[in-house]
PDB file of C-alpha atoms in Angstrom:
ATOM      1  CA  VAL R   1     -32.205-177.468  -3.841  1.00 98.00           C
ATOM      2  CA  ALA R   2     -33.804-179.338  -0.947  1.00 98.00           C
ATOM      3  CA  ILE R   3     -37.355-178.257  -0.130  1.00 98.00           C
ATOM      4  CA  ASP R   4     -37.860-178.602   3.609  1.00 98.00           C
ATOM      5  CA  TYR R   5     -41.270-179.900   4.698  1.00 98.00           C
ATOM      6  CA  GLY R   6     -39.815-181.110   8.030  1.00 95.00           C
ATOM      7  CA  MET R   7     -36.515-182.541   6.796  1.00 93.00           C
ATOM      8  CA  LYS R   8     -34.182-184.732   8.795  1.00 86.00           C
ATOM      9  CA  TRP R   9     -30.744-183.156   8.603  1.00 85.00           C
ATOM     10  CA  ASN R  10     -28.914-186.347   7.728  1.00 85.00           C
ATOM     11  CA  ILE R  11     -30.538-186.102   4.277  1.00 88.00           C
ATOM     12  CA  PRO R  12     -28.457-183.084   3.166  1.00 90.00           C
ATOM     13  CA  ARG R  13     -25.462-184.897   4.627  1.00 88.00           C
ATOM     14  CA  HIS R  14     -26.090-187.862   2.292  1.00 86.00           C
ATOM     15  CA  LEU R  15     -26.443-185.518  -0.688  1.00 89.00           C
ATOM     16  CA  LYS R  16     -23.243-183.667   0.255  1.00 90.00           C
ATOM     17  CA  GLN R  17     -21.383-186.990   0.477  1.00 87.00           C
ATOM     18  CA  LEU R  18     -22.255-187.485  -3.207  1.00 85.00           C
ATOM     19  CA  GLY R  19     -20.690-184.120  -4.029  1.00 88.00           C
ATOM     20  CA  CYS R  20     -23.876-182.052  -4.111  1.00 89.00           C
ATOM     21  CA  LYS R  21     -23.966-178.463  -2.874  1.00 94.00           C
ATOM     22  CA  VAL R  22     -27.286-178.310  -1.026  1.00 96.00           C
ATOM     23  CA  THR R  23     -29.380-175.163  -0.635  1.00 97.00           C
ATOM     24  CA  VAL R  24     -32.388-175.622   1.651  1.00 97.00           C
ATOM     25  CA  LEU R  25     -35.594-173.702   0.937  1.00 98.00           C
ATOM     26  CA  PRO R  26     -38.740-173.661   3.097  1.00 98.00           C
ATOM     27  CA  GLY R  27     -41.697-175.839   2.174  1.00 98.00           C
ATOM     28  CA  ASN R  28     -43.741-172.832   1.072  1.00 98.00           C
ATOM     29  CA  CYS R  29     -41.224-171.719  -1.579  1.00 99.00           C
ATOM     30  CA  THR R  30     -42.412-171.163  -5.147  1.00 99.00           C
ATOM     31  CA  ALA R  31     -41.144-172.798  -8.323  1.00 99.00           C
ATOM     32  CA  ALA R  32     -39.778-169.389  -9.380  1.00 99.00           C
ATOM     33  CA  GLU R  33     -37.763-169.132  -6.143  1.00 99.00           C
ATOM     34  CA  VAL R  34     -36.384-172.627  -6.727  1.00 99.00           C
ATOM     35  CA  MET R  35     -35.485-171.949 -10.362  1.00 98.00           C
ATOM     36  CA  GLU R  36     -33.814-168.599  -9.470  1.00 98.00           C
ATOM     37  CA  LEU R  37     -31.111-170.724  -7.845  1.00 98.00           C
ATOM     38  CA  ASN R  38     -30.554-172.603 -11.133  1.00 97.00           C
ATOM     39  CA  PRO R  39     -30.560-176.001  -9.386  1.00 97.00           C
ATOM     40  CA  ASP R  40     -29.296-179.189 -10.959  1.00 96.00           C
ATOM     41  CA  GLY R  41     -31.970-181.118  -9.056  1.00 97.00           C
ATOM     42  CA  VAL R  42     -34.693-180.740  -6.438  1.00 98.00           C
ATOM     43  CA  PHE R  43     -35.100-182.932  -3.364  1.00 97.00           C
ATOM     44  CA  LEU R  44     -38.554-183.099  -1.714  1.00 98.00           C
ATOM     45  CA  SER R  45     -38.158-183.871   1.977  1.00 97.00           C
ATOM     46  CA  ASN R  46     -40.109-185.857   4.494  1.00 96.00           C
ATOM     47  CA  GLY R  47     -42.505-184.158   6.897  1.00 95.00           C
ATOM     48  CA  PRO R  48     -45.646-184.711   8.947  1.00 95.00           C
ATOM     49  CA  GLY R  49     -49.322-184.967   8.177  1.00 95.00           C
ATOM     50  CA  ASP R  50     -51.844-185.149   5.385  1.00 98.00           C
ATOM     51  CA  PRO R  51     -50.343-184.060   2.043  1.00 98.00           C
ATOM     52  CA  GLU R  52     -53.596-183.065   0.280  1.00 98.00           C
ATOM     53  CA  PRO R  53     -54.066-179.681   2.038  1.00 98.00           C
ATOM     54  CA  LEU R  54     -50.531-178.619   0.988  1.00 98.00           C
ATOM     55  CA  THR R  55     -51.729-177.217  -2.333  1.00 98.00           C
ATOM     56  CA  TYR R  56     -48.921-174.629  -2.421  1.00 98.00           C
ATOM     57  CA  ALA R  57     -46.344-177.442  -2.390  1.00 99.00           C
ATOM     58  CA  ILE R  58     -48.250-179.527  -4.950  1.00 99.00           C
ATOM     59  CA  ASP R  59     -48.467-176.520  -7.296  1.00 99.00           C
ATOM     60  CA  THR R  60     -44.732-175.808  -6.907  1.00 99.00           C
ATOM     61  CA  ILE R  61     -43.804-179.420  -7.671  1.00 99.00           C
ATOM     62  CA  ARG R  62     -46.169-179.523 -10.658  1.00 99.00           C
ATOM     63  CA  GLU R  63     -44.403-176.417 -12.066  1.00 99.00           C
ATOM     64  CA  LEU R  64     -40.966-177.965 -11.477  1.00 99.00           C
ATOM     65  CA  LEU R  65     -41.798-181.254 -13.244  1.00 98.00           C
ATOM     66  CA  GLY R  66     -39.775-181.490 -16.423  1.00 96.00           C
ATOM     67  CA  GLN R  67     -37.502-178.569 -15.540  1.00 97.00           C
ATOM     68  CA  VAL R  68     -35.094-180.395 -13.204  1.00 97.00           C
ATOM     69  CA  PRO R  69     -34.661-183.917 -11.808  1.00 97.00           C
ATOM     70  CA  ILE R  70     -36.783-184.459  -8.689  1.00 98.00           C
ATOM     71  CA  PHE R  71     -36.397-186.987  -5.855  1.00 97.00           C
ATOM     72  CA  GLY R  72     -38.901-187.181  -2.989  1.00 98.00           C
ATOM     73  CA  ILE R  73     -39.167-189.233   0.181  1.00 96.00           C
ATOM     74  CA  CYS R  74     -42.070-189.792   2.592  1.00 96.00           C
ATOM     75  CA  LEU R  75     -44.225-186.627   2.465  1.00 98.00           C
ATOM     76  CA  GLY R  76     -42.206-185.560  -0.600  1.00 98.00           C
ATOM     77  CA  HIS R  77     -43.238-188.844  -2.246  1.00 99.00           C
ATOM     78  CA  GLN R  78     -46.909-188.191  -1.536  1.00 99.00           C
ATOM     79  CA  LEU R  79     -46.631-184.587  -2.781  1.00 99.00           C
ATOM     80  CA  LEU R  80     -44.929-185.710  -5.999  1.00 99.00           C
ATOM     81  CA  GLY R  81     -47.708-188.254  -6.507  1.00 99.00           C
ATOM     82  CA  LEU R  82     -50.358-185.573  -6.023  1.00 99.00           C
ATOM     83  CA  ALA R  83     -48.511-183.211  -8.398  1.00 99.00           C
ATOM     84  CA  CYS R  84     -48.515-185.999 -11.011  1.00 98.00           C
ATOM     85  CA  GLY R  85     -52.271-186.537 -10.680  1.00 98.00           C
ATOM     86  CA  CYS R  86     -52.514-189.325  -8.092  1.00 99.00           C
ATOM     87  CA  LYS R  87     -54.710-189.155  -4.992  1.00 99.00           C
ATOM     88  CA  THR R  88     -53.757-190.115  -1.441  1.00 99.00           C
ATOM     89  CA  PHE R  89     -55.671-191.817   1.358  1.00 98.00           C
ATOM     90  CA  LYS R  90     -55.330-192.238   5.112  1.00 98.00           C
ATOM     91  CA  LEU R  91     -54.021-195.651   6.125  1.00 97.00           C
ATOM     92  CA  LYS R  92     -56.101-197.603   8.649  1.00 94.00           C
ATOM     93  CA  PHE R  93     -52.842-198.360  10.451  1.00 93.00           C
ATOM     94  CA  GLY R  94     -49.890-196.078   9.731  1.00 94.00           C
ATOM     95  CA  HIS R  95     -46.498-197.529   8.899  1.00 94.00           C
ATOM     96  CA  ARG R  96     -44.242-196.814  11.871  1.00 92.00           C
ATOM     97  CA  GLY R  97     -40.684-197.983  12.439  1.00 87.00           C
ATOM     98  CA  ALA R  98     -38.048-200.131  10.805  1.00 83.00           C
ATOM     99  CA  ASN R  99     -38.322-203.564   9.226  1.00 86.00           C
ATOM    100  CA  GLN R 100     -40.936-202.673   6.604  1.00 92.00           C
ATOM    101  CA  PRO R 101     -40.270-204.971   3.605  1.00 95.00           C
ATOM    102  CA  VAL R 102     -40.560-203.264   0.230  1.00 96.00           C
ATOM    103  CA  ILE R 103     -40.134-204.940  -3.157  1.00 97.00           C
ATOM    104  CA  ASN R 104     -38.325-203.013  -5.873  1.00 96.00           C
ATOM    105  CA  HIS R 105     -40.058-203.922  -9.155  1.00 96.00           C
ATOM    106  CA  ALA R 106     -36.993-203.004 -11.250  1.00 93.00           C
ATOM    107  CA  THR R 107     -34.661-205.435  -9.486  1.00 94.00           C
ATOM    108  CA  GLY R 108     -37.073-207.880  -7.852  1.00 95.00           C
ATOM    109  CA  GLN R 109     -35.140-207.389  -4.622  1.00 94.00           C
ATOM    110  CA  VAL R 110     -36.697-206.877  -1.225  1.00 94.00           C
ATOM    111  CA  GLU R 111     -35.424-203.888   0.735  1.00 91.00           C
ATOM    112  CA  ILE R 112     -35.868-203.584   4.476  1.00 90.00           C
ATOM    113  CA  THR R 113     -36.986-200.017   5.068  1.00 91.00           C
ATOM    114  CA  SER R 114     -37.809-197.565   7.815  1.00 90.00           C
ATOM    115  CA  GLN R 115     -41.187-195.836   7.526  1.00 92.00           C
ATOM    116  CA  ASN R 116     -43.180-193.259   9.473  1.00 93.00           C
ATOM    117  CA  HIS R 117     -46.345-192.167   7.679  1.00 96.00           C
ATOM    118  CA  GLY R 118     -50.111-192.343   7.941  1.00 97.00           C
ATOM    119  CA  PHE R 119     -51.056-191.624   4.304  1.00 98.00           C
ATOM    120  CA  ALA R 120     -50.340-193.415   1.029  1.00 98.00           C
ATOM    121  CA  ILE R 121     -50.722-193.001  -2.727  1.00 98.00           C
ATOM    122  CA  ASP R 122     -53.905-194.572  -4.124  1.00 98.00           C
ATOM    123  CA  PRO R 123     -52.718-196.828  -6.991  1.00 98.00           C
ATOM    124  CA  GLU R 124     -56.189-196.757  -8.586  1.00 98.00           C
ATOM    125  CA  THR R 125     -55.729-193.037  -9.336  1.00 98.00           C
ATOM    126  CA  LYS R 126     -52.329-193.372 -11.018  1.00 97.00           C
ATOM    127  CA  PRO R 127     -52.198-191.645 -14.420  1.00 98.00           C
ATOM    128  CA  ASP R 128     -50.639-193.462 -17.389  1.00 98.00           C
ATOM    129  CA  ASP R 129     -47.429-191.401 -17.207  1.00 98.00           C
ATOM    130  CA  VAL R 130     -46.682-192.589 -13.649  1.00 99.00           C
ATOM    131  CA  GLU R 131     -45.158-195.993 -12.870  1.00 98.00           C
ATOM    132  CA  ILE R 132     -45.306-197.715  -9.488  1.00 98.00           C
ATOM    133  CA  THR R 133     -41.742-198.839  -8.728  1.00 98.00           C
ATOM    134  CA  HIS R 134     -41.934-200.166  -5.153  1.00 98.00           C
ATOM    135  CA  ILE R 135     -44.646-201.923  -3.112  1.00 98.00           C
ATOM    136  CA  ASN R 136     -44.845-202.425   0.660  1.00 98.00           C
ATOM    137  CA  MET R 137     -45.052-206.196   1.093  1.00 97.00           C
ATOM    138  CA  ASN R 138     -47.021-205.994   4.348  1.00 96.00           C
ATOM    139  CA  ASP R 139     -50.124-204.373   2.863  1.00 96.00           C
ATOM    140  CA  ASN R 140     -49.390-203.873  -0.865  1.00 97.00           C
ATOM    141  CA  THR R 141     -49.439-200.071  -0.618  1.00 98.00           C
ATOM    142  CA  VAL R 142     -47.416-197.936  -3.023  1.00 99.00           C
ATOM    143  CA  ALA R 143     -43.887-197.437  -1.685  1.00 98.00           C
ATOM    144  CA  GLY R 144     -42.295-195.833  -4.750  1.00 98.00           C
ATOM    145  CA  LEU R 145     -43.121-194.228  -8.070  1.00 98.00           C
ATOM    146  CA  ARG R 146     -41.510-192.541 -11.037  1.00 98.00           C
ATOM    147  CA  HIS R 147     -42.721-190.285 -13.800  1.00 98.00           C
ATOM    148  CA  LYS R 148     -42.299-191.953 -17.200  1.00 98.00           C
ATOM    149  CA  THR R 149     -41.403-188.826 -19.200  1.00 97.00           C
ATOM    150  CA  HIS R 150     -39.825-186.496 -16.609  1.00 97.00           C
ATOM    151  CA  PRO R 151     -36.800-187.273 -14.406  1.00 97.00           C
ATOM    152  CA  ALA R 152     -38.819-187.516 -11.190  1.00 98.00           C
ATOM    153  CA  PHE R 153     -39.076-190.372  -8.716  1.00 98.00           C
ATOM    154  CA  SER R 154     -39.898-190.916  -5.061  1.00 98.00           C
ATOM    155  CA  VAL R 155     -40.191-193.454  -2.275  1.00 97.00           C
ATOM    156  CA  GLN R 156     -42.533-193.599   0.702  1.00 97.00           C
ATOM    157  CA  TYR R 157     -39.810-194.716   3.094  1.00 93.00           C
ATOM    158  CA  HIS R 158     -36.638-193.225   4.580  1.00 88.00           C
ATOM    159  CA  PRO R 159     -33.520-194.313   2.659  1.00 86.00           C
ATOM    160  CA  GLU R 160     -31.401-192.133   4.946  1.00 82.00           C
ATOM    161  CA  ALA R 161     -32.531-194.087   8.036  1.00 74.00           C
ATOM    162  CA  SER R 162     -30.138-196.975   7.330  1.00 59.00           C
ATOM    163  CA  ALA R 163     -32.631-199.683   8.159  1.00 48.00           C
ATOM    164  CA  GLY R 164     -31.116-203.052   7.365  1.00 53.00           C
ATOM    165  CA  PRO R 165     -27.722-203.157   5.667  1.00 44.00           C
ATOM    166  CA  HIS R 166     -28.091-199.729   3.999  1.00 61.00           C
ATOM    167  CA  ASP R 167     -30.603-201.317   1.612  1.00 65.00           C
ATOM    168  CA  SER R 168     -31.875-198.063   0.137  1.00 74.00           C
ATOM    169  CA  HIS R 169     -28.855-195.754  -0.015  1.00 73.00           C
ATOM    170  CA  TYR R 170     -28.683-196.409  -3.773  1.00 78.00           C
ATOM    171  CA  LEU R 171     -31.608-193.995  -4.185  1.00 84.00           C
ATOM    172  CA  PHE R 172     -29.382-191.000  -3.396  1.00 80.00           C
ATOM    173  CA  GLN R 173     -26.932-192.233  -6.047  1.00 81.00           C
ATOM    174  CA  GLN R 174     -29.828-192.707  -8.492  1.00 86.00           C
ATOM    175  CA  PHE R 175     -30.850-189.063  -7.897  1.00 89.00           C
ATOM    176  CA  PHE R 176     -27.271-187.897  -8.438  1.00 81.00           C
ATOM    177  CA  GLU R 177     -27.108-189.897 -11.694  1.00 86.00           C
ATOM    178  CA  SER R 178     -30.373-188.358 -12.940  1.00 89.00           C
ATOM    179  CA  ILE R 179     -28.857-184.918 -12.280  1.00 86.00           C
ATOM    180  CA  SER R 180     -25.721-185.887 -14.230  1.00 82.00           C
ATOM    181  CA  GLN R 181     -27.833-187.143 -17.157  1.00 85.00           C
ATOM    182  CA  ALA R 182     -29.873-183.922 -17.175  1.00 85.00           C
ATOM    183  CA  ARG R 183     -26.651-181.871 -17.324  1.00 79.00           C
ATOM    184  CA  VAL R 184     -25.437-183.858 -20.344  1.00 76.00           C
ATOM    185  CA  SER R 185     -28.810-183.478 -22.094  1.00 76.00           C
ATOM    186  CA  SER R 186     -28.942-179.698 -21.667  1.00 68.00           C
TER     187      SER R 186
END
């Protein structure tokens, strides 16, 4: 299931290329509506604006945590962070456009990313069960996180945008692999 908060349509295309059947639900869907579809995973899309007023989305994501693998980008990243207990803040200068360098803490590699957002996760509010996985090298803001006990992760940038030499396409594969692992475990 892809929850649409303002989704770019090349995102479902990337998921379909991995063999996923994608059902799109509106951003105001409930966790019960998502789970009625018996999804293997949930994708949280990008979208505009301040994530904190979207309490309906935060509540839905909080209910879904631990039930299915979750992958979020951009606004979906911020909403996942809020659902996990983080806070967000308005950036003094939003991140707009390509060529935003992000370091992946797991690999130590720098990824050149495309970003378009005016809010970010406040790392000082991160609970113990959340790990920061990526940092924007321009201003040291959080660019990725994962939940330590639930199969849920997100990035602030747009892996579907193909900035650089497809630096971040691996994230779609990582989501697909977390779905496969969840199937084996259940």
